[in-house]
Short mmCIF file of C-alpha atoms in Angstrom, two decimals:
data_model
loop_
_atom_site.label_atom_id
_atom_site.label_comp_id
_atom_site.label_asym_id
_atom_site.label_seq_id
_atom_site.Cartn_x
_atom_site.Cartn_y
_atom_site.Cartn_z
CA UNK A 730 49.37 -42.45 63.38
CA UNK A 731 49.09 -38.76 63.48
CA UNK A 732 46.66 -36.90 65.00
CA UNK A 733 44.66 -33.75 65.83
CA UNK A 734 45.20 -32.45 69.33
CA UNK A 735 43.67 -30.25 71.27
CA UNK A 736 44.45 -28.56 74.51
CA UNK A 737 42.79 -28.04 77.35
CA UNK A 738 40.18 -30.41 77.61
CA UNK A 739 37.84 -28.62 79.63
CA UNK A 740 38.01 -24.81 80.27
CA UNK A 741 35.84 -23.31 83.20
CA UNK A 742 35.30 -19.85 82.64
CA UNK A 743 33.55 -17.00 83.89
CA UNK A 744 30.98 -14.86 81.92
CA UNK A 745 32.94 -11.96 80.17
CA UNK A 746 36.43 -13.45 79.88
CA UNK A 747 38.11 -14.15 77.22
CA UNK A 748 39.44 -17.85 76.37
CA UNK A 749 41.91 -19.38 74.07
CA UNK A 750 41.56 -23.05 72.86
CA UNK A 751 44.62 -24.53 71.48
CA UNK A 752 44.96 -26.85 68.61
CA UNK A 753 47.77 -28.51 66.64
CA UNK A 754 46.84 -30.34 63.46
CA UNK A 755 47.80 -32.69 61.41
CA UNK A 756 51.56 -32.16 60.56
CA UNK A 757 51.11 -31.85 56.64
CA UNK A 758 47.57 -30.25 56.74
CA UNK A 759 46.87 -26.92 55.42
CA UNK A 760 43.46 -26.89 55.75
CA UNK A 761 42.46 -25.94 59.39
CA UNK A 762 38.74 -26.01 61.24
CA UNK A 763 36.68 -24.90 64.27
CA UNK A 764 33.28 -26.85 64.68
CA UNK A 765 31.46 -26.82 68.33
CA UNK A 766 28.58 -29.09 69.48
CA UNK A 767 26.17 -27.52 71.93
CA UNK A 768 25.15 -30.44 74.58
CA UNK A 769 22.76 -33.03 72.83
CA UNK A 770 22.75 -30.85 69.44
CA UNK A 771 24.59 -31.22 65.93
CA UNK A 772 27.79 -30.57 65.19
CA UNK A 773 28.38 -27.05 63.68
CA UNK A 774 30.62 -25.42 61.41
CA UNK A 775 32.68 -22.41 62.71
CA UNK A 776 35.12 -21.12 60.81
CA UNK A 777 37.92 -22.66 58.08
CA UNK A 778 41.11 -21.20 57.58
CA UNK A 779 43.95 -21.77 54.78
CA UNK A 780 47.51 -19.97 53.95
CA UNK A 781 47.13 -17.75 57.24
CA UNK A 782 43.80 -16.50 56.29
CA UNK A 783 39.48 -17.04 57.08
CA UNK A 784 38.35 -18.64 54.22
CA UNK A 785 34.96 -18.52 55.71
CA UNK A 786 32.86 -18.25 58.41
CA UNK A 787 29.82 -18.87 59.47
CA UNK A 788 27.02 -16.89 61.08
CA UNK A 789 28.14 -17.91 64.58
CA UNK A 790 31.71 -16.54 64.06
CA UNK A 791 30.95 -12.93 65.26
CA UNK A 792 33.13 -10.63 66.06
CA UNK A 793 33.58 -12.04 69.60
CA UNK A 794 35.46 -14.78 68.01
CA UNK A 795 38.86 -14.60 66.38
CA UNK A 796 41.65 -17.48 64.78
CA UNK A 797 44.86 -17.30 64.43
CA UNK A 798 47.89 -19.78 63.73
CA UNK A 799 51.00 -18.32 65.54
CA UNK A 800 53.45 -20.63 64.27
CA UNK A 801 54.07 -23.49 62.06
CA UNK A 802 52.29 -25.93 64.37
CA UNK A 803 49.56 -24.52 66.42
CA UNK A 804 45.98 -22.49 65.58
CA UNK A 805 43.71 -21.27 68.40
CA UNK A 806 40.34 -19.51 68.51
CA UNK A 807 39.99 -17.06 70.93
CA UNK A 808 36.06 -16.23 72.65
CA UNK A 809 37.19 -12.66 73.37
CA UNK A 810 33.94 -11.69 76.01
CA UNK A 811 32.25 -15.22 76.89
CA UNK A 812 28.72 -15.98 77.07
CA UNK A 813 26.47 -18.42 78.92
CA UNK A 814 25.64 -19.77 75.47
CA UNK A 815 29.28 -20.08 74.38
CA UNK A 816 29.28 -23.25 76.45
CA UNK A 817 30.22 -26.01 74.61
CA UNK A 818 32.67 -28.58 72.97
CA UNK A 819 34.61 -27.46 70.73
CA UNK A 820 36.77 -29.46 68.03
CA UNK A 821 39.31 -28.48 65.86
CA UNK A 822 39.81 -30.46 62.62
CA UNK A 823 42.20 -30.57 59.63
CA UNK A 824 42.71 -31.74 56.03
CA UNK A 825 45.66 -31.92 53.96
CA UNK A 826 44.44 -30.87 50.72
CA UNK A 827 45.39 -31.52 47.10
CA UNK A 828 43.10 -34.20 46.76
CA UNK A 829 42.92 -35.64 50.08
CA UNK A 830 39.37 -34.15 51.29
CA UNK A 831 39.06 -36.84 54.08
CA UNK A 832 38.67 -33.78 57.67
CA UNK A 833 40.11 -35.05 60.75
CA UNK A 834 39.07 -34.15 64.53
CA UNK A 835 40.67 -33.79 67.70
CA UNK A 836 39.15 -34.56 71.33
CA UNK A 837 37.47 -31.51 71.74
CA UNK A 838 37.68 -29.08 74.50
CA UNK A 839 34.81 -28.60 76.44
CA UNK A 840 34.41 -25.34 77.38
CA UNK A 841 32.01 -24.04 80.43
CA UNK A 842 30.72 -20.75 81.26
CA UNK A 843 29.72 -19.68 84.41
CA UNK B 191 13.21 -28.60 55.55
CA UNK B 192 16.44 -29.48 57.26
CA UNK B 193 19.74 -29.64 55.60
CA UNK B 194 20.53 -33.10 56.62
CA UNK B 195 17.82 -35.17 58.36
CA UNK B 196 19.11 -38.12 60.65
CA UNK B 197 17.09 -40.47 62.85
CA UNK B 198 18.24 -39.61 66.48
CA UNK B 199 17.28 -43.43 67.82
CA UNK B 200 18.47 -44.94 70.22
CA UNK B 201 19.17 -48.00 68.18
CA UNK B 202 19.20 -50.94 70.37
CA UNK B 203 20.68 -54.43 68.34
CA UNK B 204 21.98 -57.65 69.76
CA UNK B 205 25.65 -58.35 69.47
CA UNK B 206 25.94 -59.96 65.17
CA UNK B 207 22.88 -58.06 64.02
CA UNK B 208 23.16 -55.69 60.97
CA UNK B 209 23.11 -52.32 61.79
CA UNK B 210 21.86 -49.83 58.95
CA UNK B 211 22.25 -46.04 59.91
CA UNK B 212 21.08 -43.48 57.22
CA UNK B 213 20.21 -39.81 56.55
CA UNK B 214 18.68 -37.67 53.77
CA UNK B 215 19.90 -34.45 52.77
CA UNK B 216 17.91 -31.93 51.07
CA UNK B 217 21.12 -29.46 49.24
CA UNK B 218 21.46 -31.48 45.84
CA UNK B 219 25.12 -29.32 45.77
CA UNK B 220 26.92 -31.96 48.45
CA UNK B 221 29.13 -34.28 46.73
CA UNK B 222 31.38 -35.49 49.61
CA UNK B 223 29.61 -37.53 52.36
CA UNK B 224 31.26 -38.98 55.77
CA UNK B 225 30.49 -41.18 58.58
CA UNK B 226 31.89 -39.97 61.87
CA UNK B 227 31.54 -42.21 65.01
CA UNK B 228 31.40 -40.06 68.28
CA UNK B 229 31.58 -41.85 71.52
CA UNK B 230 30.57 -40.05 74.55
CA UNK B 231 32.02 -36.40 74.71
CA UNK B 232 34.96 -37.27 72.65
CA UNK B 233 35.57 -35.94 69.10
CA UNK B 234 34.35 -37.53 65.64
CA UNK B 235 36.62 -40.40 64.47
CA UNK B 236 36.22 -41.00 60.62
CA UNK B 237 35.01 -43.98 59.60
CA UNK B 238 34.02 -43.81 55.89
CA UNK B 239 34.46 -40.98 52.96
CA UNK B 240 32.90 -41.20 49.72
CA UNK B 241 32.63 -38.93 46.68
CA UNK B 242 29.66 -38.54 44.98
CA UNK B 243 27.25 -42.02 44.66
CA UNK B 244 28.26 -45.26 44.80
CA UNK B 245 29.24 -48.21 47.49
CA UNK B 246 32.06 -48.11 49.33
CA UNK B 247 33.37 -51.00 51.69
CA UNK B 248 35.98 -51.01 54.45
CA UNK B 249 35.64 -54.14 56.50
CA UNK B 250 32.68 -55.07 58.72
CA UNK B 251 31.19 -51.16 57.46
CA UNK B 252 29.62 -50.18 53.44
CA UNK B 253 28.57 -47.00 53.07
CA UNK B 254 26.18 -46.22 50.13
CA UNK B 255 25.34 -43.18 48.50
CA UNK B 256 21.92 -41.98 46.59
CA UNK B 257 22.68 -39.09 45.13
CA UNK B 258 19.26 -38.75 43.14
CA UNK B 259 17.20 -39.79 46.31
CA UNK B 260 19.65 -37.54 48.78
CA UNK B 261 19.84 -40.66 50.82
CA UNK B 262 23.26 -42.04 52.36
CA UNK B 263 23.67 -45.25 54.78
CA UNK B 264 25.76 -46.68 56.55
CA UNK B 265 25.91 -50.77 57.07
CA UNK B 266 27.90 -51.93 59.92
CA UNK B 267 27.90 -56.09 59.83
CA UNK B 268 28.95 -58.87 62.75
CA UNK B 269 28.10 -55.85 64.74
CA UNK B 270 30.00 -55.58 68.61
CA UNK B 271 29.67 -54.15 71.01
CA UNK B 272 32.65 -51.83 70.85
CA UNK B 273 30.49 -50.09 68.30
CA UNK B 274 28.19 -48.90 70.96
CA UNK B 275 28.52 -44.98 69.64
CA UNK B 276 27.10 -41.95 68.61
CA UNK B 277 26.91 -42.06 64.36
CA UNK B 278 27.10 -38.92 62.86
CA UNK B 279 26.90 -38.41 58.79
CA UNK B 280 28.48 -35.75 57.41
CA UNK B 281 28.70 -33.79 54.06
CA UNK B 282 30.41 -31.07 52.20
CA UNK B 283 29.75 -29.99 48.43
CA UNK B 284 33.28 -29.20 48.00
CA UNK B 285 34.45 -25.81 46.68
CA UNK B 286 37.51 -23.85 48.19
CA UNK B 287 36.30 -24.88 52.16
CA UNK B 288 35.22 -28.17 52.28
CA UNK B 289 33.04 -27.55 55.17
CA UNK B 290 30.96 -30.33 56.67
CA UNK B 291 27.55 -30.15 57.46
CA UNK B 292 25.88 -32.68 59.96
CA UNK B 293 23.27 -34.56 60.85
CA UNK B 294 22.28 -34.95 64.46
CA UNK B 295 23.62 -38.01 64.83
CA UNK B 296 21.81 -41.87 65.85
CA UNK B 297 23.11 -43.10 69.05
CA UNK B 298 23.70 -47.11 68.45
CA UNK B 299 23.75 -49.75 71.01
CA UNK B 300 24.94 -53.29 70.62
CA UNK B 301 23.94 -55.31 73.44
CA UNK B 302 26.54 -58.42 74.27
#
């Protein structure tokens, strides 16, 4: 069954570097999705992206964050200058579209700052 | 008022028992609602999707929607104790995005 993964599990970084987490979705997915959870809190939305573009963002999502999808099978969110608070996991999730609304996570990467 | 209100637990039930999960939203615009189950620092598996109000069964789980009292449940029957998770609901109202708002999630236990 295909799935949503995410690479690397758990990234130990120092304050003020910049990270990338590494996703590959769903083969036929078009629909593509950061969320993190903050330790013992809710889920929260990030930032969606469809047909190479930010579709929208939330309040989070400043300009210290950034998305891309290099190629036909990978998207990544880079933390350009990482915080204390930026500690987290973080999940990337996709959805196919055209009907099919159903949004599908990977493992998460959990990321420390030190 | 919080968008989506979910009791945190812990839920403690012996192995059999029916388990009833629920939330209550407060954004009459959702239309889409989820169940996610989370187990320990691992990502949300989706268990149940349903559009709009309604029942909706898939085995030993029902999920029920109440779209005029912005309450949602989830029923999990003959419960095991492989369900011992974290149960998150989640919901979207749709548009271009899709994005999914959640609650905090009720940490179940199902004790052999």
């Amino acid at each position: 069954e295909p799935e949503v993964t995410q690479t690397p599990s758990h990234q130990v970084t120092q304050m003020g570097q910049e990270v990338i987490l590494r996703c590959v979705p769903i083969s036929n997915h078009l629909y593509f999705y950061w969320y993190r959870q903050i330790l013992g809190q809710k889920v929260e939305f990030l930032v969606s992206f469809y047909n190479n573009e930010i579709s929208e963002k939330s309040e989070i999502f400043d300009d210290q964050f950034s998305v891309e999808r290099p190629d036909g099978s990978n998207f990544t969110l880079k933390i350009r200058s990482t915080k204390l608070e930026d500690s987290a996991m973080y999940f990337c999730a996709s959805r196919r579209g055209g009907g099919a609304n159903e949004q599908y996570f990977g493992p998460g990467t959990r990321l420390t700052v030190t | 008022q919080k968008e989506v209100e979910q009791d945190p637990g812990p839920l403690s039930v012996p192995e059999g028992a029916i388990v009833s999960l629920n939330c209550t939203y407060s954004n009459s615009a959702f239309q889409y609602f989820m169940w996610y189950r989370q187990y320990s620092r691992k990502g949300p598996e989706l268990l149940m999707y349903t559009y709009s109000s309604g029942n909706k069964e898939d085995g030993r789980f029902t999920a029920q929607v109440d779209k005029s009292s912005k309450y949602i449940s989830l029923f999990i029957r003959d419960s095991q104790p492989s369900d011992s998770a974290t149960y998150l609901c989640a919901m979207s109202s749709g548009g271009s995005n899709y994005k999914l708002t959640f609650g905090k999630g009720t940490l179940l236990t199902v004790n052999p």
